[in-house]
Each structure stands twice: as structure tokens, then as C-alpha cells.
PDB file of C-alpha atoms in Angstrom:
ATOM      1  CA  MET A  21     -10.819 -18.707 -14.577  1.00 50.00           C
ATOM      2  CA  SER A  22      -9.084 -17.288 -11.492  1.00 52.00           C
ATOM      3  CA  PRO A  23      -8.020 -13.611 -11.641  1.00 53.00           C
ATOM      4  CA  LEU A  24      -4.416 -12.828 -12.446  1.00 49.00           C
ATOM      5  CA  SER A  25      -2.110 -11.764  -9.688  1.00 50.00           C
ATOM      6  CA  PRO A  26      -0.336  -8.358  -9.915  1.00 45.00           C
ATOM      7  CA  GLN A  27       2.844 -10.159 -10.930  1.00 48.00           C
ATOM      8  CA  GLN A  28       1.079 -12.040 -13.718  1.00 49.00           C
ATOM      9  CA  LEU A  29      -0.520  -8.790 -15.005  1.00 45.00           C
ATOM     10  CA  TYR A  30       2.909  -7.216 -14.945  1.00 45.00           C
ATOM     11  CA  ARG A  31       4.390  -9.975 -17.103  1.00 48.00           C
ATOM     12  CA  ALA A  32       1.405  -9.804 -19.490  1.00 47.00           C
ATOM     13  CA  ARG A  33       1.804  -6.086 -20.070  1.00 44.00           C
ATOM     14  CA  CYS A  34       5.472  -6.555 -20.938  1.00 44.00           C
ATOM     15  CA  LEU A  35       5.134  -9.712 -22.976  1.00 40.00           C
ATOM     16  CA  SER A  36       4.322  -7.974 -26.264  1.00 37.00           C
ATOM     17  CA  LEU A  37       7.841  -6.456 -26.525  1.00 35.00           C
ATOM     18  CA  THR A  38      10.593  -8.941 -26.965  1.00 36.00           C
ATOM     19  CA  GLY A  39      14.042  -9.232 -28.545  1.00 39.00           C
ATOM     20  CA  PRO A  40      17.308  -7.449 -27.897  1.00 41.00           C
ATOM     21  CA  LEU A  41      18.136  -3.994 -29.143  1.00 39.00           C
ATOM     22  CA  LYS A  42      21.900  -3.813 -29.688  1.00 42.00           C
ATOM     23  CA  ASN A  43      24.202  -0.826 -29.905  1.00 43.00           C
ATOM     24  CA  SER A  44      27.369  -1.914 -31.679  1.00 42.00           C
ATOM     25  CA  HIS A  45      29.256   1.213 -30.617  1.00 42.00           C
ATOM     26  CA  ASN A  46      28.436   1.090 -26.901  1.00 43.00           C
ATOM     27  CA  PRO A  47      27.527  -2.275 -25.269  1.00 41.00           C
ATOM     28  CA  VAL A  48      26.297  -0.375 -22.182  1.00 40.00           C
ATOM     29  CA  LEU A  49      23.413   0.930 -24.304  1.00 40.00           C
ATOM     30  CA  SER A  50      22.421  -2.539 -25.484  1.00 43.00           C
ATOM     31  CA  VAL A  51      19.098  -3.426 -23.871  1.00 44.00           C
ATOM     32  CA  ASN A  52      16.365  -5.990 -24.190  1.00 47.00           C
ATOM     33  CA  ALA A  53      13.032  -4.583 -25.341  1.00 46.00           C
ATOM     34  CA  THR A  54      11.362  -6.529 -22.548  1.00 44.00           C
ATOM     35  CA  GLU A  55      13.434  -4.535 -20.073  1.00 44.00           C
ATOM     36  CA  MET A  56      12.332  -1.286 -21.749  1.00 44.00           C
ATOM     37  CA  ALA A  57       8.735  -2.437 -21.480  1.00 43.00           C
ATOM     38  CA  ALA A  58       9.229  -3.302 -17.807  1.00 44.00           C
ATOM     39  CA  ALA A  59      10.650   0.132 -17.202  1.00 46.00           C
ATOM     40  CA  ALA A  60       7.536   1.774 -18.568  1.00 45.00           C
ATOM     41  CA  CYS A  61       5.334  -0.518 -16.438  1.00 61.00           C
ATOM     42  CA  HIS A  62       6.661   0.388 -13.015  1.00 80.00           C
ATOM     43  CA  PRO A  63       4.458   3.017 -11.366  1.00 84.00           C
ATOM     44  CA  PRO A  64       5.879   5.646  -8.933  1.00 92.00           C
ATOM     45  CA  THR A  65       6.380   4.390  -5.377  1.00 96.00           C
ATOM     46  CA  ARG A  66       4.743   6.011  -2.381  1.00 97.00           C
ATOM     47  CA  PHE A  67       3.960   5.268   1.250  1.00 98.00           C
ATOM     48  CA  HIS A  68       0.697   3.603   2.244  1.00 98.00           C
ATOM     49  CA  HIS A  69      -1.845   5.584   4.272  1.00 98.00           C
ATOM     50  CA  VAL A  70      -1.706   2.802   6.903  1.00 98.00           C
ATOM     51  CA  HIS A  71       1.304   3.277   9.139  1.00 98.00           C
ATOM     52  CA  GLY A  72       2.654   3.203  12.714  1.00 98.00           C
ATOM     53  CA  ALA A  73       1.178   5.425  15.420  1.00 98.00           C
ATOM     54  CA  ASN A  74       4.273   7.692  15.609  1.00 98.00           C
ATOM     55  CA  ILE A  75       4.633   8.224  11.838  1.00 98.00           C
ATOM     56  CA  CYS A  76       3.638  11.405   9.958  1.00 98.00           C
ATOM     57  CA  ILE A  77       3.336  11.016   6.162  1.00 98.00           C
ATOM     58  CA  ASP A  78       3.628  14.169   4.079  1.00 97.00           C
ATOM     59  CA  PRO A  79       0.812  15.086   1.559  1.00 97.00           C
ATOM     60  CA  SER A  80       2.751  13.580  -1.356  1.00 97.00           C
ATOM     61  CA  HIS A  81       3.116  10.245   0.514  1.00 97.00           C
ATOM     62  CA  THR A  82       6.844  10.269  -0.266  1.00 98.00           C
ATOM     63  CA  GLN A  83       8.261  11.333   3.149  1.00 98.00           C
ATOM     64  CA  ALA A  84       7.806   9.525   6.472  1.00 98.00           C
ATOM     65  CA  THR A  85       8.851  11.094   9.771  1.00 98.00           C
ATOM     66  CA  ARG A  86       8.671   9.549  13.238  1.00 98.00           C
ATOM     67  CA  VAL A  87       7.429  12.366  15.428  1.00 97.00           C
ATOM     68  CA  GLU A  88       8.147  10.876  18.851  1.00 96.00           C
ATOM     69  CA  SER A  89       9.752   7.971  20.766  1.00 96.00           C
ATOM     70  CA  PHE A  90      11.860   5.333  18.912  1.00 97.00           C
ATOM     71  CA  ALA A  91       9.227   2.779  17.885  1.00 97.00           C
ATOM     72  CA  ASN A  92       5.785   2.627  16.204  1.00 98.00           C
ATOM     73  CA  GLY A  93       7.534   3.733  13.000  1.00 98.00           C
ATOM     74  CA  LEU A  94       6.283   1.088  10.565  1.00 98.00           C
ATOM     75  CA  CYS A  95       5.496   2.154   6.977  1.00 98.00           C
ATOM     76  CA  PHE A  96       4.454   0.183   3.899  1.00 98.00           C
ATOM     77  CA  SER A  97       4.470   0.723   0.180  1.00 98.00           C
ATOM     78  CA  GLN A  98       1.179   2.078  -1.176  1.00 98.00           C
ATOM     79  CA  GLU A  99       0.921  -0.813  -3.679  1.00 97.00           C
ATOM     80  CA  PRO A 100       2.465  -4.301  -3.828  1.00 97.00           C
ATOM     81  CA  LEU A 101       5.822  -4.245  -5.580  1.00 97.00           C
ATOM     82  CA  GLU A 102       6.185  -5.781  -9.023  1.00 94.00           C
ATOM     83  CA  PRO A 103       9.025  -8.206  -9.757  1.00 94.00           C
ATOM     84  CA  GLY A 104      12.233  -6.188 -10.072  1.00 93.00           C
ATOM     85  CA  GLN A 105      10.643  -2.987  -8.854  1.00 95.00           C
ATOM     86  CA  ILE A 106      12.726  -1.379  -6.063  1.00 96.00           C
ATOM     87  CA  PHE A 107      11.289   0.610  -3.191  1.00 98.00           C
ATOM     88  CA  LEU A 108      14.120   3.080  -2.471  1.00 98.00           C
ATOM     89  CA  VAL A 109      14.367   5.569   0.373  1.00 98.00           C
ATOM     90  CA  GLU A 110      16.943   8.138   1.398  1.00 97.00           C
ATOM     91  CA  ILE A 111      17.648   8.805   5.080  1.00 97.00           C
ATOM     92  CA  GLU A 112      16.633  12.424   5.552  1.00 96.00           C
ATOM     93  CA  GLU A 113      17.051  12.952   9.305  1.00 97.00           C
ATOM     94  CA  LYS A 114      18.762  11.221  12.220  1.00 96.00           C
ATOM     95  CA  GLU A 115      18.059  11.442  15.916  1.00 96.00           C
ATOM     96  CA  LEU A 116      20.716  10.951  18.575  1.00 93.00           C
ATOM     97  CA  GLY A 117      20.211   8.956  21.766  1.00 93.00           C
ATOM     98  CA  TRP A 118      18.699   5.766  20.343  1.00 95.00           C
ATOM     99  CA  CYS A 119      20.291   2.395  19.626  1.00 94.00           C
ATOM    100  CA  GLY A 120      19.349   0.844  16.307  1.00 95.00           C
ATOM    101  CA  HIS A 121      18.696   1.915  12.742  1.00 97.00           C
ATOM    102  CA  LEU A 122      16.375   1.619   9.713  1.00 98.00           C
ATOM    103  CA  ARG A 123      14.760  -1.777   9.026  1.00 98.00           C
ATOM    104  CA  VAL A 124      13.535  -2.831   5.592  1.00 98.00           C
ATOM    105  CA  GLY A 125      11.893  -5.837   4.036  1.00 98.00           C
ATOM    106  CA  LEU A 126       8.800  -7.294   2.464  1.00 98.00           C
ATOM    107  CA  THR A 127       5.442  -8.559   3.722  1.00 98.00           C
ATOM    108  CA  ALA A 128       2.598 -10.518   2.125  1.00 97.00           C
ATOM    109  CA  HIS A 129       0.106  -8.852   4.489  1.00 97.00           C
ATOM    110  CA  ASP A 130      -2.040  -6.154   2.977  1.00 98.00           C
ATOM    111  CA  PRO A 131      -1.637  -3.169   5.355  1.00 98.00           C
ATOM    112  CA  ARG A 132      -5.381  -2.583   5.230  1.00 97.00           C
ATOM    113  CA  SER A 133      -5.944  -6.029   6.764  1.00 96.00           C
ATOM    114  CA  LEU A 134      -4.004  -5.132   9.943  1.00 97.00           C
ATOM    115  CA  ASP A 135      -6.327  -4.482  12.898  1.00 95.00           C
ATOM    116  CA  VAL A 136      -3.393  -2.670  14.597  1.00 97.00           C
ATOM    117  CA  VAL A 137      -0.066  -1.787  13.047  1.00 98.00           C
ATOM    118  CA  PRO A 138       2.624  -3.598  15.086  1.00 98.00           C
ATOM    119  CA  GLU A 139       4.976  -1.498  17.249  1.00 98.00           C
ATOM    120  CA  TYR A 140       8.043  -3.157  15.705  1.00 97.00           C
ATOM    121  CA  SER A 141       8.854  -4.851  12.396  1.00 98.00           C
ATOM    122  CA  LEU A 142      11.264  -7.075  14.329  1.00 96.00           C
ATOM    123  CA  PRO A 143       9.989  -9.183  15.943  1.00 96.00           C
ATOM    124  CA  ASP A 144       6.264  -8.204  15.941  1.00 97.00           C
ATOM    125  CA  LEU A 145       5.450  -8.057  12.231  1.00 98.00           C
ATOM    126  CA  VAL A 146       7.784 -10.928  11.395  1.00 98.00           C
ATOM    127  CA  ASN A 147       6.132 -13.123  14.025  1.00 97.00           C
ATOM    128  CA  MET A 148       2.836 -12.697  12.174  1.00 97.00           C
ATOM    129  CA  GLY A 149       4.331 -14.775   9.355  1.00 96.00           C
ATOM    130  CA  ASP A 150       4.835 -14.097   5.645  1.00 97.00           C
ATOM    131  CA  THR A 151       7.125 -11.177   6.468  1.00 98.00           C
ATOM    132  CA  TRP A 152      10.860 -10.802   5.878  1.00 98.00           C
ATOM    133  CA  VAL A 153      12.712  -7.865   7.428  1.00 97.00           C
ATOM    134  CA  PHE A 154      16.386  -6.942   7.406  1.00 94.00           C
ATOM    135  CA  ALA A 155      17.949  -4.698  10.106  1.00 96.00           C
ATOM    136  CA  ILE A 156      20.403  -2.207   8.562  1.00 96.00           C
ATOM    137  CA  THR A 157      23.663  -1.825  10.510  1.00 93.00           C
ATOM    138  CA  ARG A 158      26.498   0.700  10.239  1.00 87.00           C
ATOM    139  CA  HIS A 159      29.125  -1.811   9.046  1.00 79.00           C
ATOM    140  CA  HIS A 160      28.300  -5.313   7.828  1.00 67.00           C
ATOM    141  CA  ASN A 161      25.114  -5.833   5.871  1.00 72.00           C
ATOM    142  CA  ARG A 162      26.056  -8.085   2.982  1.00 74.00           C
ATOM    143  CA  VAL A 163      24.816 -11.658   2.920  1.00 70.00           C
ATOM    144  CA  THR A 164      27.627 -13.824   1.526  1.00 59.00           C
ATOM    145  CA  PRO A 165      27.558 -17.595   0.828  1.00 56.00           C
ATOM    146  CA  ASP A 166      30.310 -19.832   2.229  1.00 51.00           C
ATOM    147  CA  GLY A 167      32.231 -17.040   3.931  1.00 46.00           C
ATOM    148  CA  SER A 168      33.194 -15.290   0.692  1.00 46.00           C
ATOM    149  CA  ALA A 169      34.511 -11.776   0.641  1.00 44.00           C
ATOM    150  CA  ALA A 170      32.100  -9.416   2.362  1.00 43.00           C
ATOM    151  CA  ARG A 171      32.500  -6.589  -0.079  1.00 43.00           C
ATOM    152  CA  LEU A 172      33.095  -6.532  -3.794  1.00 43.00           C
ATOM    153  CA  GLN A 173      35.751  -4.078  -4.909  1.00 41.00           C
ATOM    154  CA  GLY A 174      34.955  -1.598  -7.608  1.00 42.00           C
ATOM    155  CA  PHE A 175      31.233  -2.377  -7.672  1.00 42.00           C
ATOM    156  CA  LEU A 176      30.407   1.100  -8.968  1.00 45.00           C
ATOM    157  CA  SER A 177      32.494   0.503 -12.085  1.00 52.00           C
ATOM    158  CA  ASP A 178      29.405  -1.159 -13.630  1.00 68.00           C
ATOM    159  CA  PRO A 179      26.823   1.545 -14.423  1.00 76.00           C
ATOM    160  CA  TYR A 180      23.964  -0.979 -13.933  1.00 83.00           C
ATOM    161  CA  LEU A 181      22.822  -3.033 -10.989  1.00 88.00           C
ATOM    162  CA  LEU A 182      22.077  -6.522 -12.254  1.00 88.00           C
ATOM    163  CA  ILE A 183      20.060  -9.073 -10.202  1.00 89.00           C
ATOM    164  CA  GLU A 184      18.667 -12.082 -12.111  1.00 83.00           C
ATOM    165  CA  GLN A 185      16.734 -10.356 -14.945  1.00 80.00           C
ATOM    166  CA  VAL A 186      16.560  -6.997 -13.106  1.00 84.00           C
ATOM    167  CA  ARG A 187      18.618  -4.140 -14.603  1.00 84.00           C
ATOM    168  CA  ILE A 188      18.648  -0.748 -12.917  1.00 88.00           C
ATOM    169  CA  PRO A 189      21.013   2.246 -13.557  1.00 85.00           C
ATOM    170  CA  ARG A 190      23.068   2.701 -10.345  1.00 84.00           C
ATOM    171  CA  ASP A 191      23.193   6.502 -10.400  1.00 80.00           C
ATOM    172  CA  LYS A 192      19.895   7.018  -8.527  1.00 85.00           C
ATOM    173  CA  LEU A 193      20.643   4.187  -6.127  1.00 90.00           C
ATOM    174  CA  VAL A 194      23.806   5.683  -4.598  1.00 85.00           C
ATOM    175  CA  GLY A 195      23.648   8.184  -1.733  1.00 85.00           C
ATOM    176  CA  ARG A 196      26.380  10.850  -1.657  1.00 75.00           C
ATOM    177  CA  SER A 197      27.487  13.354   0.983  1.00 70.00           C
ATOM    178  CA  ARG A 198      27.026  17.034   0.199  1.00 63.00           C
ATOM    179  CA  PRO A 199      30.099  18.736  -1.321  1.00 55.00           C
ATOM    180  CA  SER A 200      31.968  21.054   1.053  1.00 54.00           C
ATOM    181  CA  GLN A 201      35.137  23.177   1.173  1.00 52.00           C
ATOM    182  CA  TYR A 202      37.312  20.038   1.342  1.00 50.00           C
ATOM    183  CA  SER A 203      35.274  17.734  -0.910  1.00 49.00           C
ATOM    184  CA  HIS A 204      38.014  17.471  -3.466  1.00 47.00           C
ATOM    185  CA  MET A 205      40.167  15.631  -0.868  1.00 47.00           C
ATOM    186  CA  LEU A 206      37.525  12.928  -0.615  1.00 48.00           C
ATOM    187  CA  ASP A 207      36.524  12.609  -4.278  1.00 49.00           C
ATOM    188  CA  ASP A 208      38.117   9.176  -4.751  1.00 49.00           C
ATOM    189  CA  LEU A 209      36.237   7.907  -1.754  1.00 43.00           C
ATOM    190  CA  TYR A 210      33.140   9.765  -2.860  1.00 46.00           C
ATOM    191  CA  LYS A 211      33.045   7.983  -6.179  1.00 51.00           C
ATOM    192  CA  THR A 212      33.250   4.571  -4.478  1.00 47.00           C
ATOM    193  CA  ASN A 213      30.518   5.111  -1.917  1.00 44.00           C
ATOM    194  CA  VAL A 214      31.903   6.858   1.133  1.00 59.00           C
ATOM    195  CA  LEU A 215      28.580   6.955   3.012  1.00 82.00           C
ATOM    196  CA  PRO A 216      27.994   4.321   5.753  1.00 88.00           C
ATOM    197  CA  PRO A 217      24.654   2.524   5.325  1.00 92.00           C
ATOM    198  CA  THR A 218      23.049   4.316   8.308  1.00 94.00           C
ATOM    199  CA  ALA A 219      24.311   7.813   7.493  1.00 92.00           C
ATOM    200  CA  ARG A 220      22.121  10.763   6.504  1.00 93.00           C
ATOM    201  CA  ARG A 221      21.582  10.766   2.704  1.00 92.00           C
ATOM    202  CA  SER A 222      22.340   7.077   2.446  1.00 94.00           C
ATOM    203  CA  ARG A 223      19.948   5.269   0.060  1.00 95.00           C
ATOM    204  CA  ILE A 224      18.464   1.895   0.885  1.00 97.00           C
ATOM    205  CA  GLY A 225      16.025  -0.152  -1.093  1.00 97.00           C
ATOM    206  CA  VAL A 226      14.281  -3.508  -1.237  1.00 98.00           C
ATOM    207  CA  LEU A 227      13.130  -5.599  -4.210  1.00 97.00           C
ATOM    208  CA  TYR A 228      12.429  -9.191  -5.094  1.00 97.00           C
ATOM    209  CA  ALA A 229      13.656 -11.108  -8.111  1.00 95.00           C
ATOM    210  CA  ILE A 230      11.928 -14.122  -9.677  1.00 93.00           C
ATOM    211  CA  ARG A 231      14.067 -17.262  -9.881  1.00 90.00           C
ATOM    212  CA  SER A 232      13.811 -19.893 -12.611  1.00 88.00           C
ATOM    213  CA  ASP A 233      11.731 -22.127 -10.360  1.00 89.00           C
ATOM    214  CA  GLY A 234       9.086 -19.406  -9.932  1.00 88.00           C
ATOM    215  CA  MET A 235       9.976 -18.531  -6.378  1.00 93.00           C
ATOM    216  CA  ALA A 236      11.409 -15.180  -5.376  1.00 95.00           C
ATOM    217  CA  ASP A 237      14.468 -13.900  -3.447  1.00 97.00           C
ATOM    218  CA  MET A 238      14.441 -10.642  -1.552  1.00 97.00           C
ATOM    219  CA  HIS A 239      17.418  -8.313  -2.094  1.00 97.00           C
ATOM    220  CA  ILE A 240      18.425  -5.310  -0.037  1.00 97.00           C
ATOM    221  CA  ILE A 241      20.250  -2.590  -1.985  1.00 96.00           C
ATOM    222  CA  ILE A 242      22.478  -0.144  -0.066  1.00 94.00           C
ATOM    223  CA  ASN A 243      23.955   2.790  -1.985  1.00 91.00           C
ATOM    224  CA  GLY A 244      23.923   0.880  -5.259  1.00 89.00           C
ATOM    225  CA  GLU A 245      25.298  -2.371  -3.898  1.00 91.00           C
ATOM    226  CA  ASP A 246      23.306  -5.592  -3.740  1.00 93.00           C
ATOM    227  CA  MET A 247      23.587  -7.143  -0.287  1.00 93.00           C
ATOM    228  CA  GLY A 248      22.729 -10.576  -1.665  1.00 92.00           C
ATOM    229  CA  PRO A 249      19.555 -12.638  -1.212  1.00 94.00           C
ATOM    230  CA  SER A 250      18.484 -11.610   2.313  1.00 94.00           C
ATOM    231  CA  ALA A 251      15.496 -13.981   2.176  1.00 96.00           C
ATOM    232  CA  ARG A 252      14.906 -16.881  -0.213  1.00 95.00           C
ATOM    233  CA  SER A 253      11.910 -18.707  -1.623  1.00 95.00           C
ATOM    234  CA  LEU A 254       9.321 -15.977  -1.098  1.00 96.00           C
ATOM    235  CA  PRO A 255       5.849 -16.705  -2.579  1.00 93.00           C
ATOM    236  CA  SER A 256       5.981 -14.635  -5.794  1.00 90.00           C
ATOM    237  CA  SER A 257       2.345 -15.487  -6.510  1.00 91.00           C
ATOM    238  CA  ARG A 258       1.243 -13.316  -3.569  1.00 95.00           C
ATOM    239  CA  PRO A 259       1.239  -9.521  -3.463  1.00 97.00           C
ATOM    240  CA  LEU A 260       4.393  -8.336  -1.624  1.00 98.00           C
ATOM    241  CA  TYR A 261       4.478  -4.919   0.010  1.00 98.00           C
ATOM    242  CA  ALA A 262       7.663  -3.059   0.973  1.00 98.00           C
ATOM    243  CA  VAL A 263       8.209  -2.613   4.734  1.00 98.00           C
ATOM    244  CA  ILE A 264      10.114   0.431   5.957  1.00 98.00           C
ATOM    245  CA  ASP A 265      10.562   0.675   9.755  1.00 98.00           C
ATOM    246  CA  VAL A 266      11.682   4.210  10.674  1.00 98.00           C
ATOM    247  CA  PHE A 267      13.294   2.883  13.856  1.00 98.00           C
ATOM    248  CA  ALA A 268      15.448   4.382  16.648  1.00 97.00           C
ATOM    249  CA  SER A 269      18.231   6.652  15.323  1.00 97.00           C
ATOM    250  CA  THR A 270      16.572   6.952  11.884  1.00 97.00           C
ATOM    251  CA  LYS A 271      13.955   9.692  12.206  1.00 98.00           C
ATOM    252  CA  SER A 272      12.863  10.554   8.645  1.00 98.00           C
ATOM    253  CA  VAL A 273      13.107   8.950   5.212  1.00 98.00           C
ATOM    254  CA  ARG A 274      12.124  10.098   1.702  1.00 98.00           C
ATOM    255  CA  VAL A 275      11.086   7.923  -1.268  1.00 98.00           C
ATOM    256  CA  ILE A 276      13.428   8.135  -4.300  1.00 96.00           C
ATOM    257  CA  GLN A 277      11.927   7.474  -7.702  1.00 93.00           C
ATOM    258  CA  VAL A 278      14.172   5.139  -9.713  1.00 90.00           C
ATOM    259  CA  GLU A 279      15.033   4.986 -13.406  1.00 78.00           C
ATOM    260  CA  TYR A 280      14.791   1.586 -15.138  1.00 80.00           C
ATOM    261  CA  GLY A 281      16.265   0.504 -18.417  1.00 72.00           C
ATOM    262  CA  PHE A 282      18.112   3.507 -19.819  1.00 70.00           C
ATOM    263  CA  PRO A 283      19.230   6.367 -17.546  1.00 71.00           C
ATOM    264  CA  SER A 284      17.470   9.677 -18.198  1.00 72.00           C
ATOM    265  CA  LEU A 285      19.070  12.299 -20.430  1.00 78.00           C
ATOM    266  CA  GLN A 286      19.579  14.455 -17.312  1.00 76.00           C
ATOM    267  CA  THR A 287      21.533  11.687 -15.636  1.00 75.00           C
ATOM    268  CA  LEU A 288      23.632  11.008 -18.744  1.00 78.00           C
ATOM    269  CA  CYS A 289      24.526  14.706 -18.943  1.00 81.00           C
ATOM    270  CA  ARG A 290      25.660  14.625 -15.298  1.00 78.00           C
ATOM    271  CA  LEU A 291      27.875  11.596 -15.961  1.00 76.00           C
ATOM    272  CA  VAL A 292      29.525  13.304 -18.912  1.00 82.00           C
ATOM    273  CA  ILE A 293      30.136  16.523 -17.023  1.00 81.00           C
ATOM    274  CA  GLN A 294      31.569  14.653 -13.987  1.00 74.00           C
ATOM    275  CA  LYS A 295      33.911  12.719 -16.246  1.00 77.00           C
ATOM    276  CA  HIS A 296      35.622  15.901 -17.419  1.00 79.00           C
ATOM    277  CA  ILE A 297      36.156  17.706 -14.111  1.00 78.00           C
ATOM    278  CA  VAL A 298      38.874  17.339 -11.514  1.00 71.00           C
ATOM    279  CA  HIS A 299      36.598  17.407  -8.479  1.00 71.00           C
ATOM    280  CA  ARG A 300      33.040  18.443  -7.526  1.00 69.00           C
ATOM    281  CA  LEU A 301      33.862  22.000  -6.560  1.00 72.00           C
ATOM    282  CA  ALA A 302      35.165  22.616 -10.114  1.00 80.00           C
ATOM    283  CA  ILE A 303      31.537  22.423 -11.258  1.00 82.00           C
ATOM    284  CA  ASP A 304      30.941  25.891  -9.808  1.00 82.00           C
ATOM    285  CA  GLY A 305      33.336  27.387 -12.454  1.00 84.00           C
ATOM    286  CA  LEU A 306      31.455  25.930 -15.389  1.00 87.00           C
ATOM    287  CA  ASP A 307      29.212  28.075 -17.569  1.00 88.00           C
ATOM    288  CA  LEU A 308      26.074  26.127 -16.683  1.00 86.00           C
ATOM    289  CA  PRO A 309      22.637  27.049 -15.235  1.00 88.00           C
ATOM    290  CA  PRO A 310      22.635  26.964 -11.405  1.00 87.00           C
ATOM    291  CA  LEU A 311      20.045  24.154 -11.267  1.00 85.00           C
ATOM    292  CA  LEU A 312      22.207  21.953 -13.462  1.00 82.00           C
ATOM    293  CA  LYS A 313      25.300  22.699 -11.350  1.00 82.00           C
ATOM    294  CA  ASN A 314      23.388  21.671  -8.216  1.00 79.00           C
ATOM    295  CA  PHE A 315      22.175  18.486  -9.897  1.00 78.00           C
ATOM    296  CA  CYS A 316      25.714  17.589 -10.919  1.00 78.00           C
ATOM    297  CA  LYS A 317      26.874  18.068  -7.291  1.00 72.00           C
ATOM    298  CA  TYR A 318      23.977  15.944  -6.012  1.00 67.00           C
ATOM    299  CA  GLU A 319      22.514  18.985  -4.132  1.00 62.00           C
TER     300      GLU A 319
END
């Protein structure tokens, strides 16, 4: 008998829990037990020890910084991603003077098998085959079929990101600007994703979802919005590693750990508090611990 792939092991671990759990009072809290099992199965995401020549990885393997030039910034996930598992990073630092931005995608190449890490994800790594990389731009990133609308209005009105059978609370997926003296003037924009994709604190992730025919589609997630299937018919039977190219004007990124299934109690508290305030600066006047205030303001 041939050994099971990581994806088959993932399905086997979650197979024992099935059936929907319904909440008649709040449909948002209705969840399938398989989804809850999947949530418990996803391990933390970190960067691989194999990376580009100009990259410095911090001791926790959750921050990658390009220390010189604009290239040789390739990074990989430490482990192959499981179906529906997102590798999410936040842009920590920018560097002026370069043309181009972060690049993300998936590869079926085990980073340890690379004799030399390519200088660029596009075109070098892609030209090696079995690699799919998407260049993030400041404006248009969404892949739309048949010329349909490039942006869906009110996408943050749904608290969950839904792709095929994947269900992820949006809260951790959305990057926000830091509140300032005039933040209240921008709160409406703030709530509907004011950050451009390439801005500092923007959050960008990659995942793949299994289709009914057994193949997989790669999806890029930018600040809680699905950009559509950026690559189709990926071989889901093979291990797929996340690719993060810290390229050009993007200088440093940090891995964000994501909640699956239900949001955490901490996140739910933040949502309730935000619902009852006029704007972010009003949080400072609440009788709350400073750490909770900072959390509610995304600081």
C-alpha cells in the first residue's frame, strides 16, 4: 500500500467528525463539525529555513526581511499547506526606490530539493514548472470571469470568507491602518478595507481549495477578499508549499496566525465593543484594560 499524502492524512484526521451543528438563534454560529475538526487540524504557519540569499528569518520563523538589494527575497512555508489552510502575511516594512511589490503563490517543489534558491519567483521559479505565482499590484488584483465586476461591494458584510468548503473568519484576514487623530473621519472607509493591497499593514494570503473533480484551485486573499481562482487544476495529490517573494518595494513581512471555524472569544469581544462605539478613538474612553483597548484598535 502506498503511503498517504499530507492531504489524505488531513482528510482522515477530520473524517471522524461529521454532521452539522446548528444554532437556531444565530445562523452565523451554525457550523459543520467537519469544519471544526479541520480547524483543530491546521498547525501554525512559519517560514522555511531554506530561503533567498538576501532574506533574514527571525528566530520564531514568522518574520522575513530582505536585508539588501531588491531580489533574492524568496521564502517558503515550513510545511506543505493542507487543503483550505491559508498562509497569511502582513506587510511590515516598505522600501522606497524600487519598482514592484510582494509576490505570492504555491509550488510543488520541496524547498530542500533546490540546489540554489532562484533569484526571482517570476520568472525563475515558475520556469522550473509546478509553480504558480501571483504578482500583487497596488490597484487591480482580482481575477474575474467574463469581464464581470472587478470588485464586490460590501464584501466585509459577511463575517466569514467562503471558498468551496473553506470557511475562515474574516477578522484576522483584514489589514487596517493604525488609528490617528483624524481616524474618525475615515471610519466608514476603514470598515470597508481602506488599505491598498501593497500598503504597510496590508494582509495577503494564499490557499488552495479542492474541487469536486479532485483537482485544486489556488486563491489569493487580500485584506479579507478572495481574488478568485488565480491558478486552476493544481495537483492536489502533491505537497504544495506557499511561496512568498519579498520583492522590490516590499522589505519585510510577518506571518499572521489565522482562526478557523469559530472566531476566538477575544475576537468576538472586539466585534461587540466596536459595534457599540462611534469611532475608534472612542475606545480610549472606555473602562477597559489598556491591552484590550489596543486590541480593539488593531494596535
